[in-house]
């Protein structure tokens, strides 16, 4: 009998495949999952119902059919606002608008159809926020409107993280649930990201820069995950911070800003006899829209 070892090229290939697999298994969830159950007025399950969910910004749509138990599920849905339409033979169509889905969200809803013709439609608007009844982690999502409207010192997104419980931030470092800063991980669109290549920080070395990981203009959602976190969050013992970037939509949109500060606009420090000289300018812009409507979009920002 003879034995054969792995040759150099084979070892290299296995190493590359292992590295790719490890990267995939530790990737963060940037999409949402929506489960649902279709019932009739008596509460009985409705199988074979046609279910379509459509992104209100990009018009991307996804289709499912409820199974024998009346259940359906949409996975890997990009974050955004959706409209859900359900049609079944012998029932009025049910259309729910304004469903907001966030990164990593897993939600389940029951949809009751009314008896009638399929040409009739029951519209449900302004539905309540979806509750996570599928997994056990503590999750907080801050949408782009909140990111845009809340006042933040020097446009630093880390100020939003302090809105959650058990979170302390300062000096470019973040602690969650009492765990040291090394226990908090940062990601942008599911890819591990840090302002400091030598540690887990949201700022550059010694907090010397004012743009932390990414510009506010490019953030669509800020999400924190802590508590009993799912396996995909790897070694984030304290918690995980996910930043989701904006995307272009079917309509062109953009913004411009400038944050200007000078000593003439500031009060004198009570411990100083004169005002310290200061000139600070922070400015930028963003723009996004369709390259091909309903198909290809573009978005970019500069700060």
mmCIF file of N, CA, C and O in Angstrom, residues 138-140 142 160-168 174-178 224-227 238-239:
data_model
loop_
_atom_site.group_PDB
_atom_site.id
_atom_site.type_symbol
_atom_site.label_atom_id
_atom_site.label_comp_id
_atom_site.label_asym_id
_atom_site.label_seq_id
_atom_site.Cartn_x
_atom_site.Cartn_y
_atom_site.Cartn_z
ATOM 1 N N UNK A 138 -31.232 41.268 20.541
ATOM 2 C CA UNK A 138 -31.732 42.628 20.758
ATOM 3 C C UNK A 138 -31.269 43.473 19.579
ATOM 4 O O UNK A 138 -30.082 43.656 19.372
ATOM 5 N N UNK A 139 -32.198 43.973 18.805
ATOM 6 C CA UNK A 139 -31.856 44.672 17.575
ATOM 7 C C UNK A 139 -32.497 46.052 17.551
ATOM 8 O O UNK A 139 -33.664 46.206 17.917
ATOM 9 N N UNK A 140 -31.720 47.036 17.151
ATOM 10 C CA UNK A 140 -32.233 48.398 17.003
ATOM 11 C C UNK A 140 -31.806 48.928 15.643
ATOM 12 O O UNK A 140 -30.628 48.862 15.298
ATOM 13 N N UNK A 142 -31.994 52.253 12.968
ATOM 14 C CA UNK A 142 -32.227 53.685 12.816
ATOM 15 C C UNK A 142 -32.235 53.993 11.330
ATOM 16 O O UNK A 142 -31.226 53.773 10.641
ATOM 17 N N UNK A 160 -25.690 58.360 17.225
ATOM 18 C CA UNK A 160 -26.941 57.617 17.122
ATOM 19 C C UNK A 160 -26.895 56.332 17.929
ATOM 20 O O UNK A 160 -27.928 55.854 18.413
ATOM 21 N N UNK A 161 -25.711 55.762 18.082
ATOM 22 C CA UNK A 161 -25.589 54.495 18.797
ATOM 23 C C UNK A 161 -25.957 54.648 20.267
ATOM 24 O O UNK A 161 -26.399 53.705 20.912
ATOM 25 N N UNK A 162 -25.775 55.862 20.792
ATOM 26 C CA UNK A 162 -26.065 56.091 22.206
ATOM 27 C C UNK A 162 -27.563 56.142 22.490
ATOM 28 O O UNK A 162 -27.975 56.229 23.647
ATOM 29 N N UNK A 163 -28.389 56.107 21.437
ATOM 30 C CA UNK A 163 -29.833 56.074 21.640
ATOM 31 C C UNK A 163 -30.282 54.748 22.222
ATOM 32 O O UNK A 163 -31.351 54.647 22.814
ATOM 33 N N UNK A 164 -29.456 53.712 22.023
ATOM 34 C CA UNK A 164 -29.798 52.387 22.519
ATOM 35 C C UNK A 164 -29.362 52.188 23.960
ATOM 36 O O UNK A 164 -28.557 52.947 24.500
ATOM 37 N N UNK A 165 -29.903 51.166 24.598
ATOM 38 C CA UNK A 165 -29.540 50.848 25.975
ATOM 39 C C UNK A 165 -28.238 50.052 26.012
ATOM 40 O O UNK A 165 -27.912 49.319 25.079
ATOM 41 N N UNK A 166 -27.493 50.211 27.100
ATOM 42 C CA UNK A 166 -26.274 49.430 27.286
ATOM 43 C C UNK A 166 -25.163 49.787 26.338
ATOM 44 O O UNK A 166 -24.281 48.962 26.081
ATOM 45 N N UNK A 167 -25.166 51.024 25.797
ATOM 46 C CA UNK A 167 -24.160 51.439 24.822
ATOM 47 C C UNK A 167 -23.437 52.676 25.333
ATOM 48 O O UNK A 167 -24.070 53.644 25.769
ATOM 49 N N UNK A 168 -22.120 52.667 25.295
ATOM 50 C CA UNK A 168 -21.316 53.845 25.616
ATOM 51 C C UNK A 168 -20.275 54.026 24.532
ATOM 52 O O UNK A 168 -19.683 53.054 24.056
ATOM 53 N N UNK A 174 -16.292 51.869 21.148
ATOM 54 C CA UNK A 174 -17.674 51.581 21.502
ATOM 55 C C UNK A 174 -17.725 50.364 22.413
ATOM 56 O O UNK A 174 -17.061 49.362 22.160
ATOM 57 N N UNK A 175 -18.512 50.489 23.477
ATOM 58 C CA UNK A 175 -18.736 49.361 24.384
ATOM 59 C C UNK A 175 -20.233 49.062 24.420
ATOM 60 O O UNK A 175 -21.045 49.969 24.529
ATOM 61 N N UNK A 176 -20.561 47.774 24.349
ATOM 62 C CA UNK A 176 -21.958 47.360 24.360
ATOM 63 C C UNK A 176 -22.153 46.258 25.392
ATOM 64 O O UNK A 176 -21.367 45.314 25.478
ATOM 65 N N UNK A 177 -23.210 46.404 26.188
ATOM 66 C CA UNK A 177 -23.560 45.413 27.209
ATOM 67 C C UNK A 177 -22.422 45.132 28.179
ATOM 68 O O UNK A 177 -22.241 43.997 28.639
ATOM 69 N N UNK A 178 -21.604 46.153 28.482
ATOM 70 C CA UNK A 178 -20.552 46.002 29.466
ATOM 71 C C UNK A 178 -19.307 45.293 28.985
ATOM 72 O O UNK A 178 -18.361 45.115 29.760
ATOM 73 N N UNK A 224 -27.820 48.175 15.363
ATOM 74 C CA UNK A 224 -27.033 47.522 16.403
ATOM 75 C C UNK A 224 -27.695 46.195 16.765
ATOM 76 O O UNK A 224 -28.918 46.093 16.815
ATOM 77 N N UNK A 225 -26.867 45.194 16.992
ATOM 78 C CA UNK A 225 -27.339 43.865 17.394
ATOM 79 C C UNK A 225 -26.548 43.453 18.622
ATOM 80 O O UNK A 225 -25.319 43.467 18.603
ATOM 81 N N UNK A 226 -27.241 43.109 19.681
ATOM 82 C CA UNK A 226 -26.563 42.647 20.889
ATOM 83 C C UNK A 226 -27.434 41.629 21.596
ATOM 84 O O UNK A 226 -28.504 41.285 21.119
ATOM 85 N N UNK A 227 -26.959 41.156 22.757
ATOM 86 C CA UNK A 227 -27.705 40.119 23.447
ATOM 87 C C UNK A 227 -27.325 38.751 22.911
ATOM 88 O O UNK A 227 -26.159 38.476 22.642
ATOM 89 N N UNK A 238 -19.799 41.595 22.507
ATOM 90 C CA UNK A 238 -20.557 42.714 23.036
ATOM 91 C C UNK A 238 -21.722 43.074 22.148
ATOM 92 O O UNK A 238 -22.859 43.240 22.599
ATOM 93 N N UNK A 239 -21.449 43.189 20.859
ATOM 94 C CA UNK A 239 -22.496 43.540 19.912
ATOM 95 C C UNK A 239 -21.927 43.818 18.539
ATOM 96 O O UNK A 239 -20.715 43.787 18.321
#
